[in-house]
GROMACS .gro file of N, CA, C and O in nm:
model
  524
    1UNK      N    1  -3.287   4.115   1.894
    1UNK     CA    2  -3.147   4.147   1.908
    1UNK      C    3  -3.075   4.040   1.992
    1UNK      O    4  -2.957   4.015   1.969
    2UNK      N    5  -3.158   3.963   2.111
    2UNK     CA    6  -3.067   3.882   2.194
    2UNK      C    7  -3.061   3.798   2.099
    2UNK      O    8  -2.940   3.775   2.096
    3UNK      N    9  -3.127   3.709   1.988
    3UNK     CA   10  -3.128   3.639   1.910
    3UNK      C   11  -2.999   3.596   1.818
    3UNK      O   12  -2.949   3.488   1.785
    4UNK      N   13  -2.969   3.749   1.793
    4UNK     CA   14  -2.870   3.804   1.684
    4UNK      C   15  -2.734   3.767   1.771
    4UNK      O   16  -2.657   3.680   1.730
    5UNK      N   17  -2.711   3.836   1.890
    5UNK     CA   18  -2.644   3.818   2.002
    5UNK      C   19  -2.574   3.692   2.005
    5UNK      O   20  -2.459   3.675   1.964
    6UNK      N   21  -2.680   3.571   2.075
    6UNK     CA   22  -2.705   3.462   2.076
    6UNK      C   23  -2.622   3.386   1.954
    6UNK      O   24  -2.533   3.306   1.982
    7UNK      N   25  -2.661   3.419   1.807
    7UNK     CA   26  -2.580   3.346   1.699
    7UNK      C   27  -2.514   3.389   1.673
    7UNK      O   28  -2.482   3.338   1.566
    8UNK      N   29  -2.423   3.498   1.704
    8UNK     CA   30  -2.288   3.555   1.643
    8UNK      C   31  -2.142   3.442   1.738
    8UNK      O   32  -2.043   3.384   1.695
    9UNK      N   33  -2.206   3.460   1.893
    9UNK     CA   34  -2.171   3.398   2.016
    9UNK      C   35  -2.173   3.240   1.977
    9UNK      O   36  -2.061   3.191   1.988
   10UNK      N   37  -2.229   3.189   1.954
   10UNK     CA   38  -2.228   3.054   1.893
   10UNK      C   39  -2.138   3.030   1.764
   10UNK      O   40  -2.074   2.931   1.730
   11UNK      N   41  -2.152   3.129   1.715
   11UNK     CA   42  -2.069   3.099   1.564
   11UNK      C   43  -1.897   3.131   1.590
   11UNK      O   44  -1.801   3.099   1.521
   12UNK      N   45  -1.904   3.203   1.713
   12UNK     CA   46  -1.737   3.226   1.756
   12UNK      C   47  -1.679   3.306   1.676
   12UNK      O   48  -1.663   3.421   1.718
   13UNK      N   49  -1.637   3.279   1.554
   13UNK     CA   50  -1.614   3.369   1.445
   13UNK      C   51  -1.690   3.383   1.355
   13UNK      O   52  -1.759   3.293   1.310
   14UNK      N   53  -1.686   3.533   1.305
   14UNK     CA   54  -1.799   3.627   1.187
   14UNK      C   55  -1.742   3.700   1.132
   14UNK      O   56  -1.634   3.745   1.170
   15UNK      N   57  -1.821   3.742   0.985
   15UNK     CA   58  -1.724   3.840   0.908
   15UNK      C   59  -1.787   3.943   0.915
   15UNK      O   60  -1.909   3.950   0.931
   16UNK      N   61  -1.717   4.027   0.905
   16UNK     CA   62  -1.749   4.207   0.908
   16UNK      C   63  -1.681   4.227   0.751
   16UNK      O   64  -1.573   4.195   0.701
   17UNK      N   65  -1.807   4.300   0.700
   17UNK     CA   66  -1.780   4.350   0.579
   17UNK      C   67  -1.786   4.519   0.594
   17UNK      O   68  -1.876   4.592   0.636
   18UNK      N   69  -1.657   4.548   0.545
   18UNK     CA   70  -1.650   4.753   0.544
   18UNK      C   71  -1.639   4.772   0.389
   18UNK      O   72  -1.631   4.677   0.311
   19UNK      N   73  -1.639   4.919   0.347
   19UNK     CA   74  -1.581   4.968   0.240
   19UNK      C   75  -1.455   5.048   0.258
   19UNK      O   76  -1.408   5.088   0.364
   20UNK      N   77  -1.420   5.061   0.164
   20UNK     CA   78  -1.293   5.173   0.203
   20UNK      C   79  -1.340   5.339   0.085
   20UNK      O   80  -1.437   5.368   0.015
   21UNK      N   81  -1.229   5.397   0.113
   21UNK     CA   82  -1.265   5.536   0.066
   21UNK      C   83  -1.214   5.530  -0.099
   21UNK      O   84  -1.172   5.630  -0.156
   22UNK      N   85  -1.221   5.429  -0.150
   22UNK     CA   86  -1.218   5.373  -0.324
   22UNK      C   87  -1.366   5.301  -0.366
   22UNK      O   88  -1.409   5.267  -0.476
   23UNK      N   89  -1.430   5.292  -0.219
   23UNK     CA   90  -1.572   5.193  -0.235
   23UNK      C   91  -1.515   5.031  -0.274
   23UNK      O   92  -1.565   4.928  -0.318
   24UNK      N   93  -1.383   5.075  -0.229
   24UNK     CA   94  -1.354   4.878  -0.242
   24UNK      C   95  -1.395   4.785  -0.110
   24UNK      O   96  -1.391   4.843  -0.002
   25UNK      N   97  -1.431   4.655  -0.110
   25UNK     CA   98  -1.482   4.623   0.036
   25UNK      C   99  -1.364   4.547   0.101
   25UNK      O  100  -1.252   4.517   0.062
   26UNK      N  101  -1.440   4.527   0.226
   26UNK     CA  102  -1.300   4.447   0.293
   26UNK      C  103  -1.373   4.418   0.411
   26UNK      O  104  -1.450   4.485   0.479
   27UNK      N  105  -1.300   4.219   0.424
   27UNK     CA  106  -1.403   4.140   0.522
   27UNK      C  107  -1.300   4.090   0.545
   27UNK      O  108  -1.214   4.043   0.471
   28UNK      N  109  -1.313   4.105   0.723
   28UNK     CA  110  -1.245   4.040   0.787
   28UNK      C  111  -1.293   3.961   0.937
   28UNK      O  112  -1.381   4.007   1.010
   29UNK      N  113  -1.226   3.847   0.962
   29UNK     CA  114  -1.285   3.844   1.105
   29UNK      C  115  -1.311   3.891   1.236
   29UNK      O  116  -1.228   3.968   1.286
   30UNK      N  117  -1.452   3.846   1.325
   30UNK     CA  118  -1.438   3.910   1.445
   30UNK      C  119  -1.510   3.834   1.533
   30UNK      O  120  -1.584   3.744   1.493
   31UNK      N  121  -1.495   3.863   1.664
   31UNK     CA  122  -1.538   3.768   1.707
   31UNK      C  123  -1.618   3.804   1.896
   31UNK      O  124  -1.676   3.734   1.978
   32UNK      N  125  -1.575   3.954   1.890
   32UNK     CA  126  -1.656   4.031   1.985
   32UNK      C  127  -1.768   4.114   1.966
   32UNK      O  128  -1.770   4.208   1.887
   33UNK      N  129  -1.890   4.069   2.059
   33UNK     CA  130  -2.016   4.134   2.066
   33UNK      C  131  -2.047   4.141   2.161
   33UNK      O  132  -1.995   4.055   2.233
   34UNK      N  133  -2.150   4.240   2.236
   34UNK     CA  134  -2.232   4.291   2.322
   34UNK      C  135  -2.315   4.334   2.332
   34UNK      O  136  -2.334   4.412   2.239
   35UNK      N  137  -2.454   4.328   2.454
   35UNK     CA  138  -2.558   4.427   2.401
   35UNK      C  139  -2.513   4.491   2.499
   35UNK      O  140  -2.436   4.429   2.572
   36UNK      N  141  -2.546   4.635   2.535
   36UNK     CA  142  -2.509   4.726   2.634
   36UNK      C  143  -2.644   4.848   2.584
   36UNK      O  144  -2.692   4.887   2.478
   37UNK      N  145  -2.663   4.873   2.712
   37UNK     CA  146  -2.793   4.983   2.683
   37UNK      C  147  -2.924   4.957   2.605
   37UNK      O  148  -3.016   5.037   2.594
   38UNK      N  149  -2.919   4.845   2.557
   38UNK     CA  150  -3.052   4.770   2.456
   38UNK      C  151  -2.976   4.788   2.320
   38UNK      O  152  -3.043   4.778   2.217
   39UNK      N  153  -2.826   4.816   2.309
   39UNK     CA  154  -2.812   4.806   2.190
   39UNK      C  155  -2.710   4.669   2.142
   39UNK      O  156  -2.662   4.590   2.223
   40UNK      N  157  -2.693   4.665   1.992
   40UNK     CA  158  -2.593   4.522   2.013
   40UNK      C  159  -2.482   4.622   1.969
   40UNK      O  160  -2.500   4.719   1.895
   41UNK      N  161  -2.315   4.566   2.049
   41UNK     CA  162  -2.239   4.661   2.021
   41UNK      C  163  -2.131   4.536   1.901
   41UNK      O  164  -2.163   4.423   1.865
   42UNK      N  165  -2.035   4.596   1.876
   42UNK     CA  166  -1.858   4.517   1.843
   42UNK      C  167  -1.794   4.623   1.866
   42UNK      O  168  -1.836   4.738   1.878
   43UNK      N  169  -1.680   4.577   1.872
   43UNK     CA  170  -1.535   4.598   1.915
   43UNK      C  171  -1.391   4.618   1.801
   43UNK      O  172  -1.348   4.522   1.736
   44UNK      N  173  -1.360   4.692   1.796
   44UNK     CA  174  -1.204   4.703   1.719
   44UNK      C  175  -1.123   4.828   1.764
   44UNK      O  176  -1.172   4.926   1.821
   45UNK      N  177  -1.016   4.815   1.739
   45UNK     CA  178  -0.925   4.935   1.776
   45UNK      C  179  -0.913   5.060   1.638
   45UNK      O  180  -0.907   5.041   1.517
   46UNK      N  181  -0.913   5.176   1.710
   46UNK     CA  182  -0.900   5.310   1.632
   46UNK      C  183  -0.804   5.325   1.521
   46UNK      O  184  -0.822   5.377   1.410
   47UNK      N  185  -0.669   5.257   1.584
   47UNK     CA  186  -0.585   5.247   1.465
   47UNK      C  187  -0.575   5.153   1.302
   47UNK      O  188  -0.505   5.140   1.202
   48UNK      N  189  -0.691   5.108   1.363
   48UNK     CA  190  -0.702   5.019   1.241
   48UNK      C  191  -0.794   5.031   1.165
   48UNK      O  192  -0.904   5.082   1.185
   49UNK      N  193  -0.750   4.981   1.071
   49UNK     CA  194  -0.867   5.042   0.862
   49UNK      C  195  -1.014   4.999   0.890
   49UNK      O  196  -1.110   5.030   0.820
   50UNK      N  197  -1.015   4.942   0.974
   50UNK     CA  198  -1.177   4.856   0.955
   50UNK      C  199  -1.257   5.000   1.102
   50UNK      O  200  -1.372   5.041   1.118
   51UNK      N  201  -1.173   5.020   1.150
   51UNK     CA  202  -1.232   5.168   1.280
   51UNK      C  203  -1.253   5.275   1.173
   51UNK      O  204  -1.364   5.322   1.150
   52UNK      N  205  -1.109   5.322   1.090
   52UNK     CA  206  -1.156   5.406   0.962
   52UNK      C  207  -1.255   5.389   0.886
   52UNK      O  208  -1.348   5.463   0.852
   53UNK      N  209  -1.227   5.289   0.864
   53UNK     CA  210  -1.353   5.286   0.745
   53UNK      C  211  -1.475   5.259   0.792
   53UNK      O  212  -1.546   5.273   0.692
   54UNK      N  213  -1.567   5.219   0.911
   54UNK     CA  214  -1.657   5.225   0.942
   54UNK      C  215  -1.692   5.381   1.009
   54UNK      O  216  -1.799   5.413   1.060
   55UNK      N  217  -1.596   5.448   0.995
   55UNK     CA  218  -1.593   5.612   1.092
   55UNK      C  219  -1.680   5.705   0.945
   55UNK      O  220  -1.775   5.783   0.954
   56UNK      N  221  -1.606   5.661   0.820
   56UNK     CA  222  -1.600   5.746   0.695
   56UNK      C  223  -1.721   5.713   0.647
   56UNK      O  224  -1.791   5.802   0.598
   57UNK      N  225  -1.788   5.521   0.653
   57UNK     CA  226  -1.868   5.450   0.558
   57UNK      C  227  -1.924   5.406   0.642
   57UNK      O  228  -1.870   5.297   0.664
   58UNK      N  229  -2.018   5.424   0.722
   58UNK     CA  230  -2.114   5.358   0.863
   58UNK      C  231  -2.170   5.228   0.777
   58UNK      O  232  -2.149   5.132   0.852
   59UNK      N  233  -2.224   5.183   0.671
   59UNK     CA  234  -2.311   5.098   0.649
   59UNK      C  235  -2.181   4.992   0.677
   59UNK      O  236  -2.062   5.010   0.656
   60UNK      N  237  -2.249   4.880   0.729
   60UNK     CA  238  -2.161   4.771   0.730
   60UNK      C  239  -2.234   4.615   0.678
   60UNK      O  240  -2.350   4.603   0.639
   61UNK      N  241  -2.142   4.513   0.688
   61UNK     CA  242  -2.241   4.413   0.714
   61UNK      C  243  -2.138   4.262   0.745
   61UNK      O  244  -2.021   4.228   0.729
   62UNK      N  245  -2.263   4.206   0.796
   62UNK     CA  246  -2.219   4.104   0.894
   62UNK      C  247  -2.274   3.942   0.888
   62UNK      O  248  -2.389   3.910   0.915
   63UNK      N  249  -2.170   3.850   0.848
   63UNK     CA  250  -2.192   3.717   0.789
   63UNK      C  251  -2.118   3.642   0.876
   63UNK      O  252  -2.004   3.671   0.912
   64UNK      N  253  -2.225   3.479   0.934
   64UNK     CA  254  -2.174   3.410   0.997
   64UNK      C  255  -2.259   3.290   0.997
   64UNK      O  256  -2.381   3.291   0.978
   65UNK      N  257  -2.182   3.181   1.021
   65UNK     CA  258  -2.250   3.028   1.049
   65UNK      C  259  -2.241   2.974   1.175
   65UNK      O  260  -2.150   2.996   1.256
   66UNK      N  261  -2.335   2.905   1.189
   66UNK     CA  262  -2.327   2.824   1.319
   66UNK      C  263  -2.474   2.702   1.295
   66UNK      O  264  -2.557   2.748   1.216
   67UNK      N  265  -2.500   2.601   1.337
   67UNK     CA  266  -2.550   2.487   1.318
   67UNK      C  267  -2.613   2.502   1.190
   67UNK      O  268  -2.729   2.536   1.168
   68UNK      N  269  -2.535   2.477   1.117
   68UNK     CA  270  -2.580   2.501   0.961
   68UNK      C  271  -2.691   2.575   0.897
   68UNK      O  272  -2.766   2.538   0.807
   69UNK      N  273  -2.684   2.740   0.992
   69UNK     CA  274  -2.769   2.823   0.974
   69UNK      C  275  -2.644   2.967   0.948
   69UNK      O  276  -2.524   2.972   0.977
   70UNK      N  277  -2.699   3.029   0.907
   70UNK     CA  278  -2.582   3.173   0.890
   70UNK      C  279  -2.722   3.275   0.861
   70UNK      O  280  -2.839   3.264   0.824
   71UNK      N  281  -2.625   3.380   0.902
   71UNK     CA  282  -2.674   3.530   0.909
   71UNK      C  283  -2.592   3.599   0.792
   71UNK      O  284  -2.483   3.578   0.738
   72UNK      N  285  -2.695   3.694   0.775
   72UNK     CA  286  -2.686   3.790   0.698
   72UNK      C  287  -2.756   3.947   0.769
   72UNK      O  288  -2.877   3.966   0.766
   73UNK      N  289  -2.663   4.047   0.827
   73UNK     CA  290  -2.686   4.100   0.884
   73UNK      C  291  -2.629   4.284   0.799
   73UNK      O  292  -2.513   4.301   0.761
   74UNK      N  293  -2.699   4.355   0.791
   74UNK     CA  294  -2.685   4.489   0.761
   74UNK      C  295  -2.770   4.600   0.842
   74UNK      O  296  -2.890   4.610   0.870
   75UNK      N  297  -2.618   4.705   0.875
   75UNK     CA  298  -2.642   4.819   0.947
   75UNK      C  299  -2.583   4.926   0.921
   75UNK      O  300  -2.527   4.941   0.812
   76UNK      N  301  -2.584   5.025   1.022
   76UNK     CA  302  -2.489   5.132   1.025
   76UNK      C  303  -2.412   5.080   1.160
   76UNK      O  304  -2.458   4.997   1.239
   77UNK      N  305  -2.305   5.134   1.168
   77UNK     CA  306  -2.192   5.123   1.330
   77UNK      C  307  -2.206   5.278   1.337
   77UNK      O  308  -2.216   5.363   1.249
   78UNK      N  309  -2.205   5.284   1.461
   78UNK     CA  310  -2.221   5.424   1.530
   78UNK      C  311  -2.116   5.418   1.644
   78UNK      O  312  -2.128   5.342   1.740
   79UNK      N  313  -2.015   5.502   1.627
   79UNK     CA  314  -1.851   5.481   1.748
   79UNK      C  315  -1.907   5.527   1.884
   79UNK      O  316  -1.891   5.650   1.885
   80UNK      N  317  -1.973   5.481   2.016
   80UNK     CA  318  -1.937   5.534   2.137
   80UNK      C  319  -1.794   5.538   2.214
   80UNK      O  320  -1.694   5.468   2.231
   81UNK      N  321  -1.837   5.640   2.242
   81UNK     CA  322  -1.662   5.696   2.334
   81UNK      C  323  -1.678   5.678   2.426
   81UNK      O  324  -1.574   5.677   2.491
   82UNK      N  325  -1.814   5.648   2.512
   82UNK     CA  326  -1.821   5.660   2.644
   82UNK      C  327  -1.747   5.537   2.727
   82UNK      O  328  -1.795   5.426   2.709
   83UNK      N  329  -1.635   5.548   2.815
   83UNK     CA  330  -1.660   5.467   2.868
   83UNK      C  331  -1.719   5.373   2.960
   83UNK      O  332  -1.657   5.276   3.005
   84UNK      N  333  -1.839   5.399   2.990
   84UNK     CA  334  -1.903   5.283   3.004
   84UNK      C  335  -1.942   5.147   2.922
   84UNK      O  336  -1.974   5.030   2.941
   85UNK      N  337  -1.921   5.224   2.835
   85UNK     CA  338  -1.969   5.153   2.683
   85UNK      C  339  -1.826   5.038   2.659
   85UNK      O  340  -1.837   4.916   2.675
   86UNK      N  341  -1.721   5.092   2.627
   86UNK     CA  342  -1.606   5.015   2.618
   86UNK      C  343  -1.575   4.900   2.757
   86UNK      O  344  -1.555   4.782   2.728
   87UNK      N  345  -1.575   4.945   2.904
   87UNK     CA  346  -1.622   4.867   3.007
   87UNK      C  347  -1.696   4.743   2.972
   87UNK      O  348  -1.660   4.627   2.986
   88UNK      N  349  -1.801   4.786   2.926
   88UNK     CA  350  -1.888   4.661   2.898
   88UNK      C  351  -1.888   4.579   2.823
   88UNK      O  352  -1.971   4.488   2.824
   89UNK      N  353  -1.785   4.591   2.727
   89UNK     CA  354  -1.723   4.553   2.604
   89UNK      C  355  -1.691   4.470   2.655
   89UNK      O  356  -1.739   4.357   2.659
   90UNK      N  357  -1.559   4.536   2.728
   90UNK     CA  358  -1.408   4.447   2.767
   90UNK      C  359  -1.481   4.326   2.896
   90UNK      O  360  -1.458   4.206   2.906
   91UNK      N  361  -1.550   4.393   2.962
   91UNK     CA  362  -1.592   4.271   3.061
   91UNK      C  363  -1.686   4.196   2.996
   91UNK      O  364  -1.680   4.098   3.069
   92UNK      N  365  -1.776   4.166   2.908
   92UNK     CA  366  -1.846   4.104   2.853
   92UNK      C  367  -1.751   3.971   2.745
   92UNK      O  368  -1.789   3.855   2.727
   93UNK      N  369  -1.633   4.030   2.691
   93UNK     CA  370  -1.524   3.946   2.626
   93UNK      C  371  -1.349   3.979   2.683
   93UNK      O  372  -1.250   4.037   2.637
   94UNK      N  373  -1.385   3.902   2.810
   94UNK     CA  374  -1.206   3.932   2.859
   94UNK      C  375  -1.094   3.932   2.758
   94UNK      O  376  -0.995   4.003   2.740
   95UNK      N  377  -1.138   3.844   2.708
   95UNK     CA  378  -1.013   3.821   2.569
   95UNK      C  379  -0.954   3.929   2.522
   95UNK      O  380  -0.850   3.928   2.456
   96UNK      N  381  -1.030   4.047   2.562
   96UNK     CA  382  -1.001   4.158   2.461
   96UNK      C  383  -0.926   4.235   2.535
   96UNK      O  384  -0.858   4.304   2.460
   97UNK      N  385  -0.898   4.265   2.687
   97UNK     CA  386  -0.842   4.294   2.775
   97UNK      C  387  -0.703   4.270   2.789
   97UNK      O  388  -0.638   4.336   2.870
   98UNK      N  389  -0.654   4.189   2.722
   98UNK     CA  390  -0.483   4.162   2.648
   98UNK      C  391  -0.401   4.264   2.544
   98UNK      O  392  -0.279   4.272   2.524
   99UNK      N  393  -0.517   4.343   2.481
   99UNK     CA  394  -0.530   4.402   2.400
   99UNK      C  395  -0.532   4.576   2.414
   99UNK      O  396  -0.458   4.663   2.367
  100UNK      N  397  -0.608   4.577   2.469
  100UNK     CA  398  -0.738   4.729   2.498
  100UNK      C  399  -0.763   4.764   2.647
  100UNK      O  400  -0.736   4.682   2.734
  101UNK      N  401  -0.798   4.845   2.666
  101UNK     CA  402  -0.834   4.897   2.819
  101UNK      C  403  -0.892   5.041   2.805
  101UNK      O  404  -0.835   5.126   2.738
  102UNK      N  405  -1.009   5.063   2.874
  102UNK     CA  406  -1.089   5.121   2.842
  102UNK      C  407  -1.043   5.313   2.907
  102UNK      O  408  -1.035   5.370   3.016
  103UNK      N  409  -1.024   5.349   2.751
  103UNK     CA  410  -0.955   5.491   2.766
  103UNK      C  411  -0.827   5.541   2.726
  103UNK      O  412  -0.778   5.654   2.726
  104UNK      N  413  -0.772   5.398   2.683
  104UNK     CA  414  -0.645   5.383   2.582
  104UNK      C  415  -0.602   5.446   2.485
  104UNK      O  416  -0.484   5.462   2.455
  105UNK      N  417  -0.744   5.506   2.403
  105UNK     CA  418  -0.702   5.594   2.297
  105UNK      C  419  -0.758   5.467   2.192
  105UNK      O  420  -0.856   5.499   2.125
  106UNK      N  421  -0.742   5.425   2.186
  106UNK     CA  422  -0.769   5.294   2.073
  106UNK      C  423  -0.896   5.226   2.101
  106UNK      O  424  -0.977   5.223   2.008
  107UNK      N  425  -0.925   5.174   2.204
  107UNK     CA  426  -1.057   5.119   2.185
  107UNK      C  427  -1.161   5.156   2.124
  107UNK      O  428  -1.174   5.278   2.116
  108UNK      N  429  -1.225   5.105   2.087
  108UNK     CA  430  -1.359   5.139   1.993
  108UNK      C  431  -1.455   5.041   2.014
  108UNK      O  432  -1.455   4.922   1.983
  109UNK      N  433  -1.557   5.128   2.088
  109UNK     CA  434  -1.671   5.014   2.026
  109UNK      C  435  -1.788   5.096   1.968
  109UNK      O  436  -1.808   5.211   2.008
  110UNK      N  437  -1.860   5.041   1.880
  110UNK     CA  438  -1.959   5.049   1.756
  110UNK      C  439  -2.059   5.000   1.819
  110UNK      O  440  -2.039   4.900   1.888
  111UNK      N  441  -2.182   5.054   1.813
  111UNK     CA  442  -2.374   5.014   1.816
  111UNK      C  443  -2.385   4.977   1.668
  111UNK      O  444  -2.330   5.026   1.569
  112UNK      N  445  -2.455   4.898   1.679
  112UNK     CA  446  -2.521   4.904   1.497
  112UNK      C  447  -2.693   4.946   1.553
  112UNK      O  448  -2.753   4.938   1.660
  113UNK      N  449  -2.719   4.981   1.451
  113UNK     CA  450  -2.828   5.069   1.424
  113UNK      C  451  -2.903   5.064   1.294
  113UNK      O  452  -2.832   5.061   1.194
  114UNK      N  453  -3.037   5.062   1.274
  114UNK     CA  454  -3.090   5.043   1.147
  114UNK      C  455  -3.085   4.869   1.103
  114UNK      O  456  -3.108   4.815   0.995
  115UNK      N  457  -3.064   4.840   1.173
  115UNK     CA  458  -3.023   4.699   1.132
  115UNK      C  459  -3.116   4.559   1.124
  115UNK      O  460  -3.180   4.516   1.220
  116UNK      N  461  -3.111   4.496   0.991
  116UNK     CA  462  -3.155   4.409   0.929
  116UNK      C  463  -3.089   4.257   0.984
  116UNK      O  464  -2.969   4.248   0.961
  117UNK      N  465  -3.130   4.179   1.028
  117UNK     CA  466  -3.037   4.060   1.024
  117UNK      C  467  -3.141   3.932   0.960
  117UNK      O  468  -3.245   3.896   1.014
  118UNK      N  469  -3.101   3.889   0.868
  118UNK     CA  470  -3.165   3.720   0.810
  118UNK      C  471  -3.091   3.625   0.862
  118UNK      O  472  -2.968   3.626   0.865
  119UNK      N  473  -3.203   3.491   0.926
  119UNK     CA  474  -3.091   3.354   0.957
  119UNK      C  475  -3.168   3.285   0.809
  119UNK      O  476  -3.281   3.300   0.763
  120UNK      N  477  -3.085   3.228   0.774
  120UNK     CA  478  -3.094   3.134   0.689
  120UNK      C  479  -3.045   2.993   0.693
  120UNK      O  480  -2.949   2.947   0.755
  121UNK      N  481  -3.105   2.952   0.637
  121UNK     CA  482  -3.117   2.775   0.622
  121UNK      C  483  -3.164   2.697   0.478
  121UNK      O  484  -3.262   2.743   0.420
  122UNK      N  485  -3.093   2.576   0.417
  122UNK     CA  486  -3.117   2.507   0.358
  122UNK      C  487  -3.269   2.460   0.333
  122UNK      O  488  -3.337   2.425   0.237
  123UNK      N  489  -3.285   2.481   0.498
  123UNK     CA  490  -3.363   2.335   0.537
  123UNK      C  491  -3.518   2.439   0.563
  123UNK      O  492  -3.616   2.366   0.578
  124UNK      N  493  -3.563   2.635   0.573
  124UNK     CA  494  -3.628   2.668   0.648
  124UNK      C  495  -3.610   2.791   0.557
  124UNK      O  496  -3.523   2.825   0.477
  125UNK      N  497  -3.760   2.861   0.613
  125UNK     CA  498  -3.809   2.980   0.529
  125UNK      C  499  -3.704   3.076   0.631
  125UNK      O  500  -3.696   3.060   0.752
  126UNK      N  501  -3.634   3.167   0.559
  126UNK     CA  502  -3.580   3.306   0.598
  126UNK      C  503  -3.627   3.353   0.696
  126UNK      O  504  -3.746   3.381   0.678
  127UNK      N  505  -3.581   3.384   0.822
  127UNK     CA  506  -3.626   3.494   0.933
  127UNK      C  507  -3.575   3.620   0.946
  127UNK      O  508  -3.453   3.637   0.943
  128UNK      N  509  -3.644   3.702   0.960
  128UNK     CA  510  -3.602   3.865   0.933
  128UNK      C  511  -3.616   3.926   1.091
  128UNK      O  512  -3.726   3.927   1.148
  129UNK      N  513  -3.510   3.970   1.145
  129UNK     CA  514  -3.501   4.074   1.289
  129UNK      C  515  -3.463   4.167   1.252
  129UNK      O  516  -3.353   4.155   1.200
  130UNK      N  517  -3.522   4.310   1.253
  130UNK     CA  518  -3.502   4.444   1.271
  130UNK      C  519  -3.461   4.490   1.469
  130UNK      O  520  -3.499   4.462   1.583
  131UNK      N  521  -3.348   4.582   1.389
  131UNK     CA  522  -3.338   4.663   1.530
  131UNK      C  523  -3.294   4.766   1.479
  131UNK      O  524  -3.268   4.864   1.549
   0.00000   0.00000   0.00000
């Protein structure tokens, strides 16, 4: 998982793939992660389609590059409310603190769970991390 961590953080920006309640998908960028409690978390606000639709459609998945390696990552998101959880969010990526504050009504952060991640390479056999 620190691994996973590690290359999302390097890649700066990643896509989050959701479905919606038509089973149509929808990928957009992101660019906050955390581990908190041994889990890896992200971040988005309640009011928005990608909080819905991961609330309705837990499976998600998660694509990104960085030194000409990319991930391929599939899970479920699981919403903690606690705030401690959001805390650790927001102090782990200040950036987000412009935004959100923990107890707002809107913050959200997600555990993934069940989760598959592949790095891949041109150049190198597939690596597989379960968490």
């Amino acid at each position: 998982m620190e691994k996973v961590l590690e290359f999302l953080k390097k890649a700066g920006t990643w896509y989050l793939a959701t479905v919606d309640d038509a089973g149509e998908p929808h990928v957009r960028p992101f660019g906050a992660q955390n581990i908190f409690e041994g889990k890896l978390y992200i971040q988005t606000g309640l009011k928005k389609n990608v909080a819905k639709q991961m609330l309705a459609h837990p499976k998600v998945a998660i694509s990104g590059m960085a030194d000409g390696k990319w991930i391929r990552l599939n899970a479920e998101a699981v919403l903690d409310e606690r705030a401690e959880a959001q805390q650790a969010m927001l102090d782990a990526n200040p950036m987000l603190k412009k935004m959100y504050a923990v107890g707002d009504g809107n913050t959200a952060v997600f555990y993934l769970k069940n989760a598959t991640a592949v790095f891949c390479s041109f150049t190198e056999e597939p690596e597989t991390i379960t968490f």
